[in-house]
mmCIF file of N, CA, C and O in Angstrom:
data_model
loop_
_atom_site.group_PDB
_atom_site.id
_atom_site.type_symbol
_atom_site.label_atom_id
_atom_site.label_comp_id
_atom_site.label_asym_id
_atom_site.label_seq_id
_atom_site.Cartn_x
_atom_site.Cartn_y
_atom_site.Cartn_z
ATOM 1 N N MET A 1 1.138 -1.408 -0.005
ATOM 2 C CA MET A 1 0.025 0.247 -0.047
ATOM 3 C C MET A 1 0.880 1.426 0.050
ATOM 4 O O MET A 1 1.826 1.253 0.622
ATOM 5 N N SER A 2 0.334 2.168 -1.109
ATOM 6 C CA SER A 2 1.406 3.648 -0.829
ATOM 7 C C SER A 2 1.083 3.936 0.130
ATOM 8 O O SER A 2 0.419 4.507 1.094
ATOM 9 N N ASP A 3 2.527 5.280 0.558
ATOM 10 C CA ASP A 3 1.926 6.269 1.719
ATOM 11 C C ASP A 3 0.720 7.389 1.804
ATOM 12 O O ASP A 3 0.262 7.713 2.734
ATOM 13 N N THR A 4 1.034 7.439 0.825
ATOM 14 C CA THR A 4 -0.249 8.537 0.070
ATOM 15 C C THR A 4 -1.746 7.783 0.362
ATOM 16 O O THR A 4 -2.732 8.559 0.919
ATOM 17 N N LEU A 5 -1.917 6.531 0.193
ATOM 18 C CA LEU A 5 -3.121 5.941 0.703
ATOM 19 C C LEU A 5 -3.243 5.748 1.847
ATOM 20 O O LEU A 5 -4.618 6.350 2.458
ATOM 21 N N ILE A 6 -1.936 5.506 2.801
ATOM 22 C CA ILE A 6 -2.320 4.732 4.130
ATOM 23 C C ILE A 6 -2.942 6.516 4.796
ATOM 24 O O ILE A 6 -3.227 6.612 5.536
ATOM 25 N N ARG A 7 -1.873 6.972 4.346
ATOM 26 C CA ARG A 7 -2.093 8.360 4.885
ATOM 27 C C ARG A 7 -3.472 9.251 4.414
ATOM 28 O O ARG A 7 -4.193 9.834 5.909
ATOM 29 N N SER A 8 -4.045 8.886 3.862
ATOM 30 C CA SER A 8 -5.732 9.268 3.719
ATOM 31 C C SER A 8 -6.576 8.628 4.217
ATOM 32 O O SER A 8 -7.200 9.037 4.681
ATOM 33 N N LEU A 9 -6.119 7.537 4.722
ATOM 34 C CA LEU A 9 -6.906 6.269 5.688
ATOM 35 C C LEU A 9 -7.226 7.133 6.971
ATOM 36 O O LEU A 9 -7.801 6.930 7.625
ATOM 37 N N GLU A 10 -5.761 7.880 7.480
ATOM 38 C CA GLU A 10 -5.581 8.581 8.570
ATOM 39 C C GLU A 10 -6.381 9.428 8.757
ATOM 40 O O GLU A 10 -6.346 10.051 10.095
ATOM 41 N N LEU A 11 -6.721 10.345 8.161
ATOM 42 C CA LEU A 11 -6.982 11.673 7.702
ATOM 43 C C LEU A 11 -8.709 11.814 8.652
ATOM 44 O O LEU A 11 -9.202 11.348 8.746
ATOM 45 N N ILE A 12 -8.362 12.838 9.814
ATOM 46 C CA ILE A 12 -9.444 12.936 10.545
ATOM 47 C C ILE A 12 -10.464 13.633 9.719
ATOM 48 O O ILE A 12 -10.255 15.123 9.452
ATOM 49 N N GLU A 13 -11.849 13.820 9.556
ATOM 50 C CA GLU A 13 -12.913 14.370 8.954
ATOM 51 C C GLU A 13 -13.627 15.131 9.865
ATOM 52 O O GLU A 13 -13.523 14.104 10.924
ATOM 53 N N PRO A 14 -14.427 15.967 9.602
ATOM 54 C CA PRO A 14 -15.372 16.317 10.766
ATOM 55 C C PRO A 14 -16.649 15.491 10.459
ATOM 56 O O PRO A 14 -17.181 15.027 9.700
ATOM 57 N N GLY A 15 -17.025 15.490 11.995
ATOM 58 C CA GLY A 15 -18.346 14.386 12.460
ATOM 59 C C GLY A 15 -16.959 13.017 12.907
ATOM 60 O O GLY A 15 -18.146 12.318 13.393
ATOM 61 N N ASP A 16 -16.067 12.654 12.750
ATOM 62 C CA ASP A 16 -15.595 11.752 12.896
ATOM 63 C C ASP A 16 -15.142 11.185 14.236
ATOM 64 O O ASP A 16 -15.557 12.593 15.298
ATOM 65 N N LEU A 17 -15.726 10.062 15.078
ATOM 66 C CA LEU A 17 -15.465 9.469 16.420
ATOM 67 C C LEU A 17 -13.606 9.743 16.540
ATOM 68 O O LEU A 17 -13.245 8.978 15.673
ATOM 69 N N VAL A 18 -13.118 10.400 17.547
ATOM 70 C CA VAL A 18 -11.659 10.394 18.100
ATOM 71 C C VAL A 18 -11.327 10.168 19.431
ATOM 72 O O VAL A 18 -12.098 10.437 20.124
ATOM 73 N N VAL A 19 -10.224 9.936 19.283
ATOM 74 C CA VAL A 19 -9.419 9.821 20.808
ATOM 75 C C VAL A 19 -8.298 10.517 20.610
ATOM 76 O O VAL A 19 -7.512 10.450 19.639
ATOM 77 N N TYR A 20 -8.530 11.431 21.884
ATOM 78 C CA TYR A 20 -7.819 12.598 21.916
ATOM 79 C C TYR A 20 -6.174 11.900 22.604
ATOM 80 O O TYR A 20 -6.127 11.117 23.844
ATOM 81 N N HIS A 21 -4.950 12.283 22.039
ATOM 82 C CA HIS A 21 -4.064 12.089 22.976
ATOM 83 C C HIS A 21 -2.833 13.188 22.649
ATOM 84 O O HIS A 21 -1.714 12.873 22.303
ATOM 85 N N GLY A 22 -3.515 14.641 23.157
ATOM 86 C CA GLY A 22 -2.521 15.495 22.769
ATOM 87 C C GLY A 22 -2.205 16.014 23.874
ATOM 88 O O GLY A 22 -1.688 15.043 25.286
ATOM 89 N N SER A 23 -1.801 17.460 24.556
ATOM 90 C CA SER A 23 -1.170 17.742 25.420
ATOM 91 C C SER A 23 -1.765 17.870 26.851
ATOM 92 O O SER A 23 -1.134 17.912 28.065
ATOM 93 N N ILE A 24 -3.122 17.600 26.600
ATOM 94 C CA ILE A 24 -3.889 17.261 27.990
ATOM 95 C C ILE A 24 -4.133 16.376 28.504
ATOM 96 O O ILE A 24 -5.176 15.708 27.941
ATOM 97 N N ARG A 25 -3.321 15.551 29.169
ATOM 98 C CA ARG A 25 -3.436 14.053 29.724
ATOM 99 C C ARG A 25 -4.648 13.664 30.004
ATOM 100 O O ARG A 25 -4.807 12.214 30.173
ATOM 101 N N LEU A 26 -5.397 14.485 30.742
ATOM 102 C CA LEU A 26 -6.628 14.345 31.395
ATOM 103 C C LEU A 26 -7.866 13.694 30.762
ATOM 104 O O LEU A 26 -8.332 13.149 30.992
ATOM 105 N N LEU A 27 -7.615 14.225 29.223
ATOM 106 C CA LEU A 27 -8.695 14.076 28.909
ATOM 107 C C LEU A 27 -8.312 12.636 27.541
ATOM 108 O O LEU A 27 -9.135 12.545 26.435
ATOM 109 N N HIS A 28 -6.904 12.371 27.750
ATOM 110 C CA HIS A 28 -6.615 11.293 26.916
ATOM 111 C C HIS A 28 -7.612 9.277 27.459
ATOM 112 O O HIS A 28 -8.074 9.660 28.344
ATOM 113 N N GLY A 29 -7.781 9.097 25.978
ATOM 114 C CA GLY A 29 -8.917 8.155 26.182
ATOM 115 C C GLY A 29 -10.085 8.720 25.673
ATOM 116 O O GLY A 29 -10.623 7.343 26.065
ATOM 117 N N VAL A 30 -10.539 9.813 25.846
ATOM 118 C CA VAL A 30 -11.723 9.665 26.306
ATOM 119 C C VAL A 30 -12.476 9.980 24.582
ATOM 120 O O VAL A 30 -11.954 10.797 23.306
ATOM 121 N N VAL A 31 -13.437 9.297 24.062
ATOM 122 C CA VAL A 31 -14.116 9.552 22.603
ATOM 123 C C VAL A 31 -14.958 10.852 22.400
ATOM 124 O O VAL A 31 -15.386 10.702 23.349
ATOM 125 N N TRP A 32 -14.034 11.666 21.359
ATOM 126 C CA TRP A 32 -14.779 12.654 21.141
ATOM 127 C C TRP A 32 -15.546 12.535 19.481
ATOM 128 O O TRP A 32 -15.227 11.878 18.770
ATOM 129 N N VAL A 33 -16.272 13.466 19.175
ATOM 130 C CA VAL A 33 -16.247 14.178 18.190
ATOM 131 C C VAL A 33 -15.892 15.309 17.415
ATOM 132 O O VAL A 33 -16.204 16.228 18.228
ATOM 133 N N ALA A 34 -14.798 14.989 16.396
ATOM 134 C CA ALA A 34 -13.906 16.143 15.808
ATOM 135 C C ALA A 34 -14.930 17.191 15.016
ATOM 136 O O ALA A 34 -15.975 16.617 14.326
ATOM 137 N N ILE A 35 -14.918 18.443 15.619
ATOM 138 C CA ILE A 35 -15.742 19.772 14.786
ATOM 139 C C ILE A 35 -14.769 20.397 14.050
ATOM 140 O O ILE A 35 -13.542 20.510 14.726
ATOM 141 N N PRO A 36 -14.719 21.451 12.954
ATOM 142 C CA PRO A 36 -13.993 22.374 12.500
ATOM 143 C C PRO A 36 -13.616 23.545 14.202
ATOM 144 O O PRO A 36 -14.979 23.279 14.772
ATOM 145 N N CYS A 37 -12.427 23.847 14.584
ATOM 146 C CA CYS A 37 -12.464 24.640 15.477
ATOM 147 C C CYS A 37 -13.321 25.691 15.077
ATOM 148 O O CYS A 37 -12.548 26.615 14.656
ATOM 149 N N PRO A 38 -14.049 26.717 15.924
ATOM 150 C CA PRO A 38 -14.839 27.700 15.717
ATOM 151 C C PRO A 38 -14.178 28.727 15.949
ATOM 152 O O PRO A 38 -14.405 30.190 15.585
ATOM 153 N N CYS A 39 -12.641 29.043 16.426
ATOM 154 C CA CYS A 39 -12.086 30.467 16.651
ATOM 155 C C CYS A 39 -11.845 30.699 15.487
ATOM 156 O O CYS A 39 -11.601 29.976 14.457
ATOM 157 N N GLN A 40 -11.822 32.154 15.657
ATOM 158 C CA GLN A 40 -11.587 32.999 14.040
ATOM 159 C C GLN A 40 -9.767 33.114 13.645
ATOM 160 O O GLN A 40 -9.646 32.925 12.550
ATOM 161 N N VAL A 41 -9.115 32.687 14.575
ATOM 162 C CA VAL A 41 -7.496 32.109 14.408
ATOM 163 C C VAL A 41 -7.421 31.135 13.340
ATOM 164 O O VAL A 41 -6.897 31.037 12.517
ATOM 165 N N CYS A 42 -8.292 29.784 13.875
ATOM 166 C CA CYS A 42 -8.279 28.426 13.249
ATOM 167 C C CYS A 42 -8.850 28.666 12.019
ATOM 168 O O CYS A 42 -8.532 28.343 10.850
ATOM 169 N N GLY A 43 -10.028 29.297 11.704
ATOM 170 C CA GLY A 43 -11.127 29.754 10.888
ATOM 171 C C GLY A 43 -9.989 30.658 9.753
ATOM 172 O O GLY A 43 -9.957 30.298 8.269
ATOM 173 N N ALA A 44 -9.581 31.304 10.209
ATOM 174 C CA ALA A 44 -8.200 32.140 9.157
ATOM 175 C C ALA A 44 -7.485 31.586 8.479
ATOM 176 O O ALA A 44 -7.118 31.359 7.330
ATOM 177 N N PHE A 45 -6.635 30.694 9.520
ATOM 178 C CA PHE A 45 -6.021 30.122 8.564
ATOM 179 C C PHE A 45 -6.675 28.931 7.682
ATOM 180 O O PHE A 45 -5.781 28.583 6.686
ATOM 181 N N ASP A 46 -7.919 28.495 7.869
ATOM 182 C CA ASP A 46 -8.356 27.554 7.270
ATOM 183 C C ASP A 46 -8.774 28.307 5.714
ATOM 184 O O ASP A 46 -8.391 28.051 4.837
ATOM 185 N N ARG A 47 -8.901 29.596 6.294
ATOM 186 C CA ARG A 47 -9.534 30.211 4.567
ATOM 187 C C ARG A 47 -8.005 30.225 3.605
ATOM 188 O O ARG A 47 -8.055 31.018 2.831
ATOM 189 N N MET A 48 -7.248 30.387 4.498
ATOM 190 C CA MET A 48 -6.180 30.708 3.717
ATOM 191 C C MET A 48 -5.261 29.465 2.961
ATOM 192 O O MET A 48 -4.379 29.014 2.254
ATOM 193 N N GLY A 49 -5.963 28.554 3.762
ATOM 194 C CA GLY A 49 -5.536 27.276 2.552
ATOM 195 C C GLY A 49 -4.417 26.429 3.006
ATOM 196 O O GLY A 49 -4.030 25.833 2.570
ATOM 197 N N LEU A 50 -3.973 27.248 4.325
ATOM 198 C CA LEU A 50 -3.006 26.307 5.150
ATOM 199 C C LEU A 50 -3.702 24.402 5.505
ATOM 200 O O LEU A 50 -4.534 24.443 6.034
ATOM 201 N N PRO A 51 -2.608 24.172 5.597
ATOM 202 C CA PRO A 51 -2.812 22.035 5.539
ATOM 203 C C PRO A 51 -3.029 22.101 7.167
ATOM 204 O O PRO A 51 -3.376 20.950 7.354
ATOM 205 N N GLU A 52 -2.705 22.996 8.083
ATOM 206 C CA GLU A 52 -3.045 22.500 9.415
ATOM 207 C C GLU A 52 -4.125 23.297 9.991
ATOM 208 O O GLU A 52 -4.301 23.936 10.960
ATOM 209 N N SER A 53 -5.394 22.110 9.231
ATOM 210 C CA SER A 53 -6.418 22.746 10.224
ATOM 211 C C SER A 53 -6.828 21.983 11.126
ATOM 212 O O SER A 53 -6.052 20.948 11.769
ATOM 213 N N ARG A 54 -7.512 22.798 12.394
ATOM 214 C CA ARG A 54 -7.237 22.139 13.922
ATOM 215 C C ARG A 54 -9.074 21.854 14.399
ATOM 216 O O ARG A 54 -10.065 22.461 13.683
ATOM 217 N N PHE A 55 -9.321 21.125 15.263
ATOM 218 C CA PHE A 55 -10.372 20.941 15.179
ATOM 219 C C PHE A 55 -10.954 21.458 16.934
ATOM 220 O O PHE A 55 -10.007 21.120 17.806
ATOM 221 N N ALA A 56 -12.078 20.910 17.102
ATOM 222 C CA ALA A 56 -12.540 21.198 18.400
ATOM 223 C C ALA A 56 -13.294 19.771 18.939
ATOM 224 O O ALA A 56 -13.921 19.195 17.789
ATOM 225 N N LEU A 57 -13.564 19.527 19.981
ATOM 226 C CA LEU A 57 -13.705 18.394 19.835
ATOM 227 C C LEU A 57 -14.982 18.044 21.314
ATOM 228 O O LEU A 57 -14.861 19.275 22.063
ATOM 229 N N ALA A 58 -16.286 17.784 20.430
ATOM 230 C CA ALA A 58 -17.233 17.768 21.679
ATOM 231 C C ALA A 58 -17.421 16.281 22.090
ATOM 232 O O ALA A 58 -17.316 15.166 21.654
ATOM 233 N N ASP A 59 -17.924 16.052 23.169
ATOM 234 C CA ASP A 59 -18.244 15.384 23.816
ATOM 235 C C ASP A 59 -20.011 14.767 23.280
ATOM 236 O O ASP A 59 -20.770 15.644 23.723
ATOM 237 N N PRO A 60 -19.858 13.764 22.936
ATOM 238 C CA PRO A 60 -21.096 13.340 22.241
ATOM 239 C C PRO A 60 -22.373 13.037 23.368
ATOM 240 O O PRO A 60 -23.423 13.082 22.866
ATOM 241 N N TRP A 61 -21.967 12.819 24.775
ATOM 242 C CA TRP A 61 -22.987 12.628 25.696
ATOM 243 C C TRP A 61 -22.664 14.077 26.595
ATOM 244 O O TRP A 61 -23.971 13.879 27.540
ATOM 245 N N GLY A 62 -22.339 14.707 26.638
ATOM 246 C CA GLY A 62 -22.340 16.392 26.991
ATOM 247 C C GLY A 62 -22.013 16.186 28.117
ATOM 248 O O GLY A 62 -22.148 17.245 29.344
ATOM 249 N N GLU A 63 -21.390 15.511 28.684
ATOM 250 C CA GLU A 63 -20.427 15.577 29.955
ATOM 251 C C GLU A 63 -19.327 16.291 30.069
ATOM 252 O O GLU A 63 -19.187 16.324 31.552
ATOM 253 N N LEU A 64 -18.242 16.363 29.125
ATOM 254 C CA LEU A 64 -17.318 16.666 29.457
ATOM 255 C C LEU A 64 -16.910 18.147 28.512
ATOM 256 O O LEU A 64 -17.574 18.140 27.305
ATOM 257 N N PRO A 65 -16.401 18.845 29.331
ATOM 258 C CA PRO A 65 -16.243 20.117 27.946
ATOM 259 C C PRO A 65 -14.913 19.194 27.061
ATOM 260 O O PRO A 65 -13.948 19.535 27.571
ATOM 261 N N GLY A 66 -14.863 20.105 25.751
ATOM 262 C CA GLY A 66 -14.122 19.358 24.917
ATOM 263 C C GLY A 66 -12.813 20.519 24.824
ATOM 264 O O GLY A 66 -12.835 21.600 24.715
ATOM 265 N N PRO A 67 -11.551 20.302 24.230
ATOM 266 C CA PRO A 67 -10.282 20.714 24.377
ATOM 267 C C PRO A 67 -10.638 21.684 22.272
ATOM 268 O O PRO A 67 -11.255 21.346 21.963
ATOM 269 N N HIS A 68 -9.912 23.001 22.571
ATOM 270 C CA HIS A 68 -9.910 23.138 20.857
ATOM 271 C C HIS A 68 -8.552 23.524 20.565
ATOM 272 O O HIS A 68 -7.546 23.279 21.383
ATOM 273 N N HIS A 69 -8.508 23.829 19.513
ATOM 274 C CA HIS A 69 -7.352 23.782 18.747
ATOM 275 C C HIS A 69 -6.640 23.122 18.348
ATOM 276 O O HIS A 69 -5.002 22.755 18.634
ATOM 277 N N VAL A 70 -7.411 21.606 18.168
ATOM 278 C CA VAL A 70 -6.991 20.352 18.749
ATOM 279 C C VAL A 70 -5.918 20.169 16.836
ATOM 280 O O VAL A 70 -6.516 20.069 16.045
ATOM 281 N N ARG A 71 -4.995 19.846 17.005
ATOM 282 C CA ARG A 71 -3.917 19.193 15.636
ATOM 283 C C ARG A 71 -4.659 17.750 15.193
ATOM 284 O O ARG A 71 -4.712 17.067 16.292
ATOM 285 N N ARG A 72 -4.607 17.371 14.108
ATOM 286 C CA ARG A 72 -5.026 16.592 14.139
ATOM 287 C C ARG A 72 -3.694 15.546 13.967
ATOM 288 O O ARG A 72 -3.994 14.239 14.641
ATOM 289 N N GLN A 73 -2.713 15.611 14.252
ATOM 290 C CA GLN A 73 -1.392 14.480 14.749
ATOM 291 C C GLN A 73 -1.752 14.074 16.238
ATOM 292 O O GLN A 73 -1.363 12.941 16.573
ATOM 293 N N SER A 74 -2.920 14.951 17.281
ATOM 294 C CA SER A 74 -3.169 14.645 18.654
ATOM 295 C C SER A 74 -4.394 13.738 18.687
ATOM 296 O O SER A 74 -4.819 13.786 19.743
ATOM 297 N N LEU A 75 -4.834 13.528 17.408
ATOM 298 C CA LEU A 75 -6.244 12.601 17.364
ATOM 299 C C LEU A 75 -5.647 11.392 16.287
ATOM 300 O O LEU A 75 -5.459 10.945 15.346
ATOM 301 N N THR A 76 -6.762 10.684 16.942
ATOM 302 C CA THR A 76 -7.146 8.953 15.854
ATOM 303 C C THR A 76 -8.104 8.552 15.952
ATOM 304 O O THR A 76 -9.223 9.050 16.726
ATOM 305 N N ARG A 77 -8.472 8.647 14.916
ATOM 306 C CA ARG A 77 -9.709 7.603 14.589
ATOM 307 C C ARG A 77 -10.022 6.537 15.692
ATOM 308 O O ARG A 77 -9.389 6.231 15.878
ATOM 309 N N SER A 78 -11.189 6.805 16.085
ATOM 310 C CA SER A 78 -12.155 5.823 16.776
ATOM 311 C C SER A 78 -12.358 4.549 16.357
ATOM 312 O O SER A 78 -12.907 4.214 15.383
ATOM 313 N N ALA A 79 -11.977 3.037 16.425
ATOM 314 C CA ALA A 79 -12.125 2.049 16.422
ATOM 315 C C ALA A 79 -13.780 1.773 16.362
ATOM 316 O O ALA A 79 -14.200 0.964 15.422
ATOM 317 N N ALA A 80 -14.587 2.492 16.687
ATOM 318 C CA ALA A 80 -15.698 2.385 16.661
ATOM 319 C C ALA A 80 -16.124 2.908 15.099
ATOM 320 O O ALA A 80 -17.243 2.935 15.221
ATOM 321 N N CYS A 81 -15.435 3.750 14.703
ATOM 322 C CA CYS A 81 -15.897 4.516 13.208
ATOM 323 C C CYS A 81 -15.793 3.115 12.600
ATOM 324 O O CYS A 81 -15.820 3.077 10.857
ATOM 325 N N GLY A 82 -15.278 1.950 12.027
ATOM 326 C CA GLY A 82 -15.170 1.074 11.810
ATOM 327 C C GLY A 82 -13.920 0.374 11.239
ATOM 328 O O GLY A 82 -14.203 -0.542 10.220
#
């Protein structure tokens, strides 16, 4: 399998269930819904076409506040996605 195909399989898309493994250790292992980060700075980077789009994470059950400005490298697609 080519690197390009493997990388495309790893891409996190809005609405995906993900597991966070970034700098906030307390939130590791929790399943989140990835949504585009709503802040103005992340939105500006996205509009400029920079490849570093960031996410805000939403708790599907509404129990925890989710982190914002999360890089794709800090996320892994949840096994629940199939």
